Amino acid sequence: MNILFLNGPNLNLLGQREPSVYGHVTLADIETMVRERAAAHKAGIDFRQSNIEGQLVTWIQDAKGKFDVIVLNAAAYTHTGVALRDAISAVGVPTIEIHLSNVHAREEFRHNSLIAPVCKGVIAGFGANSYVLAVDAAIIVKA
Ligand code: CA2
């Protein structure tokens, strides 16, 4: 069981800016939490971040045959990312959309996700624990 975690734009700033919205935890802290949970399931993890949509698209394309499930926090590209949606659709690796915040309790433009219709499910609003829950969800999706 191998899970690819992909993180979109600005998530590298976690813990350094806007703690009132996203908390004090860093992306490196979240990676540690994910690795602990994955180890309990004997699952392998790759954990990556890019500010560039094309890089995320390339990683999704390359996941075929290497990863069983993709967990994607596409950040702002969630709401704009036609290329990401097309990649998820084309490649066919089961994908779980996740968010730190409850996007439905925020600005209207965050309520729409272009990728949700091509994902297995969505986890949002549990802070860093959205990522930990996604490990469990990935196990369920693979089974
Ligand atoms: O809640 C989430 O996980 C989001 O994907 C975060 C995105 C936002 O555009 C989505 O609507 C919901 C923003 C990530 C930016 O992260 C920052 C972290 C620290 C400081 C500034 C931005």
XYZ file of C-alpha atoms and ligand atoms in Angstrom:
165
model
C 0.000 0.000 0.000
C 1.575 3.260 -1.150
C -0.059 6.652 -0.700
C 0.998 9.836 -2.477
C 0.256 13.039 -0.544
C 0.261 16.152 -2.737
C 0.060 19.700 -1.394
C -0.674 22.752 -3.494
C 0.254 26.432 -3.459
C 1.242 28.295 -0.290
C 0.938 25.257 1.965
C 4.724 25.559 2.436
C 3.871 28.686 4.498
C 1.866 26.760 7.088
C 2.826 27.653 10.638
C 4.644 30.792 9.497
C 1.737 33.005 8.291
C -1.992 33.408 9.138
C -2.021 31.166 12.250
C -5.559 32.405 13.019
C -6.818 30.556 9.922
C -4.419 27.628 9.538
C -2.896 27.186 13.013
C 0.730 26.889 14.115
C 1.461 23.469 12.718
C 3.931 23.329 9.823
C 3.729 21.113 6.739
C 6.732 19.204 8.106
C 4.787 18.581 11.364
C 1.848 17.274 9.316
C 4.166 14.991 7.341
C 5.421 13.505 10.636
C 1.816 12.876 11.783
C 0.978 11.226 8.441
C 4.081 9.025 8.550
C 3.188 7.806 12.063
C -0.354 6.908 11.022
C 0.826 5.252 7.802
C 3.409 3.183 9.696
C 0.597 1.820 11.895
C -1.074 0.596 8.687
C 2.260 -0.558 7.199
C 1.655 1.833 4.316
C 4.371 3.692 2.388
C 4.142 7.457 1.985
C 5.459 10.078 -0.401
C 4.722 13.631 0.787
C 5.248 16.525 -1.662
C 4.382 20.207 -2.079
C 4.434 22.474 -5.108
C 3.237 25.994 -5.859
C 2.953 25.091 -9.551
C -0.188 23.431 -10.934
C 1.749 21.788 -13.797
C 4.078 20.082 -11.306
C 1.067 18.665 -9.439
C -0.368 17.453 -12.778
C 2.933 15.715 -13.624
C 3.053 14.020 -10.198
C -0.548 12.801 -10.656
C 0.321 11.406 -14.098
C 3.446 9.669 -12.768
C 1.516 8.098 -9.860
C -0.008 5.436 -12.138
C 1.472 2.043 -11.250
C 3.471 3.456 -8.300
C 0.799 4.566 -5.842
C -2.506 2.969 -4.828
C -4.162 6.202 -3.687
C -3.479 9.935 -4.034
C -4.407 12.326 -1.196
C -4.597 15.849 -2.588
C -4.810 19.191 -0.835
C -4.887 21.259 -4.009
C -5.224 24.476 -1.924
C -6.400 27.376 -4.156
C -6.225 25.161 -7.280
C -9.166 23.237 -5.785
C -11.385 26.072 -6.946
C -9.746 26.774 -10.331
C -7.852 23.659 -11.373
C -9.302 22.269 -14.607
C -5.916 20.724 -15.476
C -5.776 18.968 -12.103
C -9.301 17.621 -12.558
C -8.456 16.349 -16.057
C -5.291 14.643 -14.734
C -7.164 12.869 -11.905
C -9.819 11.745 -14.393
C -7.345 10.599 -17.041
C -4.940 8.732 -14.773
C -7.554 6.843 -12.774
C -5.588 6.522 -9.511
C -8.228 6.838 -6.739
C -7.896 10.324 -5.255
C -9.104 11.803 -1.967
C -9.551 15.591 -1.716
C -8.606 17.085 1.644
C -8.576 20.496 3.317
C -7.372 21.814 6.638
C -10.247 24.278 6.918
C -13.972 23.771 6.460
C -14.142 25.389 3.032
C -17.969 25.475 3.226
C -17.835 27.744 6.275
C -15.596 30.231 4.445
C -15.951 32.598 1.459
C -18.401 31.577 -1.268
C -15.651 31.064 -3.860
C -14.213 28.249 -1.702
C -17.520 26.339 -1.718
C -16.983 25.021 -5.233
C -14.392 22.351 -5.953
C -13.549 21.479 -9.558
C -11.838 18.283 -8.408
C -14.448 16.872 -5.975
C -16.560 15.261 -8.740
C -13.590 13.124 -9.865
C -12.446 12.231 -6.319
C -13.550 9.287 -4.180
C -14.446 11.591 -1.296
C -13.597 14.786 0.540
C -12.253 15.434 4.067
C -12.331 19.058 5.240
C -12.287 21.068 8.418
C -10.244 18.974 10.831
C -6.994 20.911 10.622
C -3.886 18.731 10.482
C -6.085 15.779 11.443
C -7.695 15.951 7.982
C -4.389 14.469 6.764
C -4.376 11.726 9.427
C -7.999 10.851 8.622
C -7.010 10.685 4.960
C -4.548 7.858 5.720
C -7.463 5.823 7.124
C -9.662 6.834 4.170
C -6.955 5.712 1.737
C -6.890 2.264 3.375
C -10.692 2.057 2.985
C -10.524 3.195 -0.656
C -7.887 0.566 -1.507
C -9.710 -2.334 0.228
O -8.165 24.506 3.983
C -7.373 24.131 3.122
O -6.617 23.152 3.289
C -7.263 24.908 1.814
O -6.977 23.975 0.770
C -6.114 25.878 2.006
C -5.910 26.786 0.799
C -7.216 27.485 0.403
O -7.033 28.238 -0.789
C -8.340 26.479 0.194
O -9.522 27.189 -0.104
C -8.543 25.637 1.437
C -4.870 27.869 1.118
C -3.543 27.314 1.493
C -2.656 28.472 1.839
O -1.973 28.176 3.031
C -1.434 29.216 3.714
C -0.752 28.897 4.856
C -0.195 29.874 5.631
C -0.319 31.194 5.229
C -1.004 31.525 4.097
C -1.566 30.530 3.319
